[in-house]
CSV table of N, CA and C in Angstrom, one decimal:
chain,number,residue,atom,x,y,z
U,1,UNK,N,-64.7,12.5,23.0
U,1,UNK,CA,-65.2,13.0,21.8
U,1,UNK,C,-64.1,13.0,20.7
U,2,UNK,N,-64.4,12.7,19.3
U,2,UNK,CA,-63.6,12.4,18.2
U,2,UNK,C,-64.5,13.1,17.4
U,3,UNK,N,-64.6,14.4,17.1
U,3,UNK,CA,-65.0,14.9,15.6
U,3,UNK,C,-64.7,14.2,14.4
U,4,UNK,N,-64.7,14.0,13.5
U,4,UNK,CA,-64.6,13.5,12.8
U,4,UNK,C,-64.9,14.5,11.0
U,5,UNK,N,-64.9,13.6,9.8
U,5,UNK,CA,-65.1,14.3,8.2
U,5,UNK,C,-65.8,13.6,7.6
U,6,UNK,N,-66.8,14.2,6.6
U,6,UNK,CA,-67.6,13.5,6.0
U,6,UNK,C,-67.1,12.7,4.8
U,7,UNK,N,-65.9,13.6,4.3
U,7,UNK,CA,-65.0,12.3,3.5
U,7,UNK,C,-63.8,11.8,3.1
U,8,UNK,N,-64.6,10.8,3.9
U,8,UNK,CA,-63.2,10.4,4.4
U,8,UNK,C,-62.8,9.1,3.3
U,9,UNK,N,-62.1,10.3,2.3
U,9,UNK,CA,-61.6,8.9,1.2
U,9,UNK,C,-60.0,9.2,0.7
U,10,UNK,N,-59.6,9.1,0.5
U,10,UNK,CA,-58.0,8.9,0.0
U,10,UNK,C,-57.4,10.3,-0.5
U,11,UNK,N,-58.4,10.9,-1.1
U,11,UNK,CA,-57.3,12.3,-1.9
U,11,UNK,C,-58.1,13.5,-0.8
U,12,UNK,N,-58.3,12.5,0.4
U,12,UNK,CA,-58.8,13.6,1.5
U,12,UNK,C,-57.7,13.9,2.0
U,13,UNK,N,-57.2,12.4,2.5
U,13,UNK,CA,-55.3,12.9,3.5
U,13,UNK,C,-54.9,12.8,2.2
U,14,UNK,N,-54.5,13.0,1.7
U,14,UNK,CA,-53.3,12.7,0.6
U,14,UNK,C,-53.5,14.7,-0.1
U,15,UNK,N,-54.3,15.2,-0.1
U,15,UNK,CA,-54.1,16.3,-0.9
U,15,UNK,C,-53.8,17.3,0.2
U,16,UNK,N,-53.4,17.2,1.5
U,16,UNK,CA,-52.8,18.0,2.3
U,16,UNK,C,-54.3,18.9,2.7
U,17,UNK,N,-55.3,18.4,3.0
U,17,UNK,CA,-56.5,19.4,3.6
U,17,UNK,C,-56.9,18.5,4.6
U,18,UNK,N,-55.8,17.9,5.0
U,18,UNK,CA,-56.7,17.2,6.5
U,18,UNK,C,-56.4,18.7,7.5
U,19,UNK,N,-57.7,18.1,8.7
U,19,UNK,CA,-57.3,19.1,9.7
U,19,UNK,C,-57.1,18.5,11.0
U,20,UNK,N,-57.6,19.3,11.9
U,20,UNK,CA,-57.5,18.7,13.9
U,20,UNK,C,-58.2,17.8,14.1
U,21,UNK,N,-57.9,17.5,15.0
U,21,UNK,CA,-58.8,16.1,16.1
U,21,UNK,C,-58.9,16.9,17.1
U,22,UNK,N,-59.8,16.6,18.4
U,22,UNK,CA,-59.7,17.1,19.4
U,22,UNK,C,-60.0,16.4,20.6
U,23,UNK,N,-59.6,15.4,21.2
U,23,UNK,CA,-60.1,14.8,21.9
U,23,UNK,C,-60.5,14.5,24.0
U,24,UNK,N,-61.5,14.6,24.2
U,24,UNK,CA,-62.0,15.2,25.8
U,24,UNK,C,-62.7,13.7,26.5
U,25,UNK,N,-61.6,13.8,27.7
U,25,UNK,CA,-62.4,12.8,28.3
U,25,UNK,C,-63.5,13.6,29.9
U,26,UNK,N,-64.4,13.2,29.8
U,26,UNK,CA,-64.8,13.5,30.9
U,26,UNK,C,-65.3,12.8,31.9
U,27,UNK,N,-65.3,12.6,33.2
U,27,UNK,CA,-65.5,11.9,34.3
U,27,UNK,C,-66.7,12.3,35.4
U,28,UNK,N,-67.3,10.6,35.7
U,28,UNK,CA,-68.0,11.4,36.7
U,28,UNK,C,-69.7,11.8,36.1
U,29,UNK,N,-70.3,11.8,36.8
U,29,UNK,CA,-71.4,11.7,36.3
U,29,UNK,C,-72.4,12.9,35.6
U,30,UNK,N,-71.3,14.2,35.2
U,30,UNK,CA,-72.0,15.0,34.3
U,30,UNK,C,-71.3,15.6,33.6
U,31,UNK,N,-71.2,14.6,32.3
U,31,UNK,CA,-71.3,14.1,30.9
U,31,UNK,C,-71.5,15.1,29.7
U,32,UNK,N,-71.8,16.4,29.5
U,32,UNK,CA,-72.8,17.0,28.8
U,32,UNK,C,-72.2,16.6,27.8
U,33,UNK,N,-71.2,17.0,27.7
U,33,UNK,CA,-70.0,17.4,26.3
U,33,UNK,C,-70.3,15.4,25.5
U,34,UNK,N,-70.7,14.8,26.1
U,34,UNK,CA,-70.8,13.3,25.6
U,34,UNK,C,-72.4,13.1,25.3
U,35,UNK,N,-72.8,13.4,25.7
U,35,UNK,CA,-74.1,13.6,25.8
U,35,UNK,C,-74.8,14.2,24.3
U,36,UNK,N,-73.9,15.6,24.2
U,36,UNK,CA,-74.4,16.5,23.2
U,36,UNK,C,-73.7,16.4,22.0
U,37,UNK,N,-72.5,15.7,21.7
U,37,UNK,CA,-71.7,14.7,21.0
U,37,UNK,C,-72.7,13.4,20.3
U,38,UNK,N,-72.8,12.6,21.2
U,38,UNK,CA,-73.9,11.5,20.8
U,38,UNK,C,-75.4,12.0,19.9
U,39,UNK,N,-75.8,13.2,20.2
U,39,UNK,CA,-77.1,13.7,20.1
U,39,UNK,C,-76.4,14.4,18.6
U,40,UNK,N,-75.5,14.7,18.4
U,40,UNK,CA,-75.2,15.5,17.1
U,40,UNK,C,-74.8,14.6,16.0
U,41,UNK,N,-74.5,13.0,16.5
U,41,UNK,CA,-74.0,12.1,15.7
U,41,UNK,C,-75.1,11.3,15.2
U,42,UNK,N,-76.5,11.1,16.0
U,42,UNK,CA,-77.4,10.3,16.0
U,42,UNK,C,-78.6,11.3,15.0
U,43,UNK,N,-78.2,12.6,15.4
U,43,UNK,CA,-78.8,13.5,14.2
U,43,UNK,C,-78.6,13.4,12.8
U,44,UNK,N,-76.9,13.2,12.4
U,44,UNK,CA,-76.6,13.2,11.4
U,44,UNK,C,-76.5,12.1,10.7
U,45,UNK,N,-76.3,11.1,11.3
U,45,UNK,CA,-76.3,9.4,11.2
U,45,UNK,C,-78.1,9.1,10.5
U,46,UNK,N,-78.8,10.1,11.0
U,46,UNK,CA,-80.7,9.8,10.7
U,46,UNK,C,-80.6,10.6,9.8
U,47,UNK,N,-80.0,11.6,9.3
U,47,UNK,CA,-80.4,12.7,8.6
U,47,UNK,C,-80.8,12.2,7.0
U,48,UNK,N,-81.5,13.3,5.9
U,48,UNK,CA,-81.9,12.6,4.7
U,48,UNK,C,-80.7,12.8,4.1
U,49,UNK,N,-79.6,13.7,5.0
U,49,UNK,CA,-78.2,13.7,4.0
U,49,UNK,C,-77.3,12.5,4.1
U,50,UNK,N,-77.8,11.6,4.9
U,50,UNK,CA,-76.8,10.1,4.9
U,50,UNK,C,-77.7,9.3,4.2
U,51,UNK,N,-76.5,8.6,3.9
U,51,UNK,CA,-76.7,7.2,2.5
U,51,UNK,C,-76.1,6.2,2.7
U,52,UNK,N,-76.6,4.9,2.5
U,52,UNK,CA,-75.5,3.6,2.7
U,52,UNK,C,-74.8,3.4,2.0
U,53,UNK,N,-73.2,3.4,2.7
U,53,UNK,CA,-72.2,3.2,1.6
U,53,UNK,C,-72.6,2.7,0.4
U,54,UNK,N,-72.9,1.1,0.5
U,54,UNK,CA,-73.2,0.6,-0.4
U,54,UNK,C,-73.8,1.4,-1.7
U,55,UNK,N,-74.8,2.1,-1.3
U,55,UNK,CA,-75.4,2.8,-2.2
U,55,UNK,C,-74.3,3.7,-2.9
U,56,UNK,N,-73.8,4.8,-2.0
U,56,UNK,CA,-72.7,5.9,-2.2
U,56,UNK,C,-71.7,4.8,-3.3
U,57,UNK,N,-71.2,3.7,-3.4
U,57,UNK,CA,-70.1,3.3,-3.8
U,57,UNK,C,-70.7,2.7,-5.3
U,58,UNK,N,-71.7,2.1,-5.3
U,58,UNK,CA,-72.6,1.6,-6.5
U,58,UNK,C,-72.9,2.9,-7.1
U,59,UNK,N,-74.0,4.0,-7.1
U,59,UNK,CA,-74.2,5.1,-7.8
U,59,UNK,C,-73.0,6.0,-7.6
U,60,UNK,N,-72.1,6.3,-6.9
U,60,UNK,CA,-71.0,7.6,-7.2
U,60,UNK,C,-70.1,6.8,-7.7
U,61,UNK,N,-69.4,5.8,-7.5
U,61,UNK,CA,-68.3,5.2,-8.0
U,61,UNK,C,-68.2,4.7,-9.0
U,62,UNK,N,-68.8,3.1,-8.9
U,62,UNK,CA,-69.2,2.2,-9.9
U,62,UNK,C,-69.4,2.5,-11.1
U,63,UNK,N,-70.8,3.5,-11.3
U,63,UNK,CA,-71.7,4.0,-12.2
U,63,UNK,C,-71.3,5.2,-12.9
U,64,UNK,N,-70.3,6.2,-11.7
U,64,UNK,CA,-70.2,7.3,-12.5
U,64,UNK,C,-70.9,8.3,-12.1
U,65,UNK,N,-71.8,8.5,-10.9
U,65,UNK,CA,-72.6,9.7,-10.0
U,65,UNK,C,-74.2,9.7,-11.2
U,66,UNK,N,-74.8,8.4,-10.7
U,66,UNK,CA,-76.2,8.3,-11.3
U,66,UNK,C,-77.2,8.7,-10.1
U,67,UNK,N,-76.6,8.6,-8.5
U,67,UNK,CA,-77.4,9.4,-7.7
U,67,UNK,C,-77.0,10.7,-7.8
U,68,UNK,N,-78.0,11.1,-6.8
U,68,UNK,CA,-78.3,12.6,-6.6
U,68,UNK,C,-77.0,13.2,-5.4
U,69,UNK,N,-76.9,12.1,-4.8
U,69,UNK,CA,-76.1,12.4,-3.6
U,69,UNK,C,-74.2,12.6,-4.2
U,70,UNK,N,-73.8,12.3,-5.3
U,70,UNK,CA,-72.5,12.3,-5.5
U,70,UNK,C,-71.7,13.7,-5.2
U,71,UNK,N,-70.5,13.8,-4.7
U,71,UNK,CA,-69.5,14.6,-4.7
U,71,UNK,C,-68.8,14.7,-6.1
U,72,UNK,N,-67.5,15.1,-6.3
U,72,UNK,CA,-67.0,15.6,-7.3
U,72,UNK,C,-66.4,14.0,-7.5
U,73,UNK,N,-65.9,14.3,-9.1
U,73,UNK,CA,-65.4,12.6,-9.4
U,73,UNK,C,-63.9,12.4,-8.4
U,74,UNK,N,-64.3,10.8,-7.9
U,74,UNK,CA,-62.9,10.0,-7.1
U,74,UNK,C,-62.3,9.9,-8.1
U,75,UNK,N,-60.9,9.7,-7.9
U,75,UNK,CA,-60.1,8.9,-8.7
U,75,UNK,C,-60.0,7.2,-7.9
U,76,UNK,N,-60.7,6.5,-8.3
U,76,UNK,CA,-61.0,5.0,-7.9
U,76,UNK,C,-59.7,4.0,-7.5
U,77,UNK,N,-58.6,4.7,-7.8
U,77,UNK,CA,-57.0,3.7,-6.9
U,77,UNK,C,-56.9,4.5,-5.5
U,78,UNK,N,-58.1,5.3,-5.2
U,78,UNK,CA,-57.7,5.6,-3.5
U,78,UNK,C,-58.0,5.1,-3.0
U,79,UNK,N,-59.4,4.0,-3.3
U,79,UNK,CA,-60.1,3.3,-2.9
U,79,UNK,C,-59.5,2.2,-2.1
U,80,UNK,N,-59.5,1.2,-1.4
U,80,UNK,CA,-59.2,0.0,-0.4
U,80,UNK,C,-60.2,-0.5,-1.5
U,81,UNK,N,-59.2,-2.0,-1.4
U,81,UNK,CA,-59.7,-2.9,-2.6
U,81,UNK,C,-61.2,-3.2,-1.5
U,82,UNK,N,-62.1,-4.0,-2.3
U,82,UNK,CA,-63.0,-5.1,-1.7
U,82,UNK,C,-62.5,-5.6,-0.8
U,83,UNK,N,-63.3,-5.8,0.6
U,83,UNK,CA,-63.0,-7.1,1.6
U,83,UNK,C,-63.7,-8.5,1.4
U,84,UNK,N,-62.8,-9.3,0.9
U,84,UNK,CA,-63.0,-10.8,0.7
U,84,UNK,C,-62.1,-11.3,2.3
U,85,UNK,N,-63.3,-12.7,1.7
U,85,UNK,CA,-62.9,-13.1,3.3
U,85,UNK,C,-62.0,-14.5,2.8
């Protein structure tokens, strides 16, 4: 299990509010802790509070927070350039 943050963008680590990781392996055929991990990620992964990047980066970024879903303003050099191939 790897908990993880919903944002995870540049002046996340950089402003000194990162926190823990925690990570459990377990063995053997009873699982819960992976089980109940999968089931909390596949909740939030469907939920109406997730958006496709793409979307998130076109309306919050690009545009200037023309969706509904934007956070507070990025400053856009934290960003990882475009992947060109």
């Amino acid at each position: 299990s790897f908990p993880g943050t919903s944002n995870w963008s540049g002046d996340y680590f950089r402003g000194g509010t990162t926190g823990a990781a925690v990570v459990i392996k377990q063995n053997g055929d009873k699982r819960a802790l992976v089980r109940e991990m999968k089931a909390i990620f596949e909740r939030d992964w469907n939920s109406i509070y997730a958006h496709p990047l793409d979307e998130y980066f076109v309306g919050c970024i690009e545009r200037g927070a023309l969706v509904d879903f934007c956070e507070a303003e990025k400053d856009p050099s934290l960003f990882a350039a475009p992947f060109t191939e």
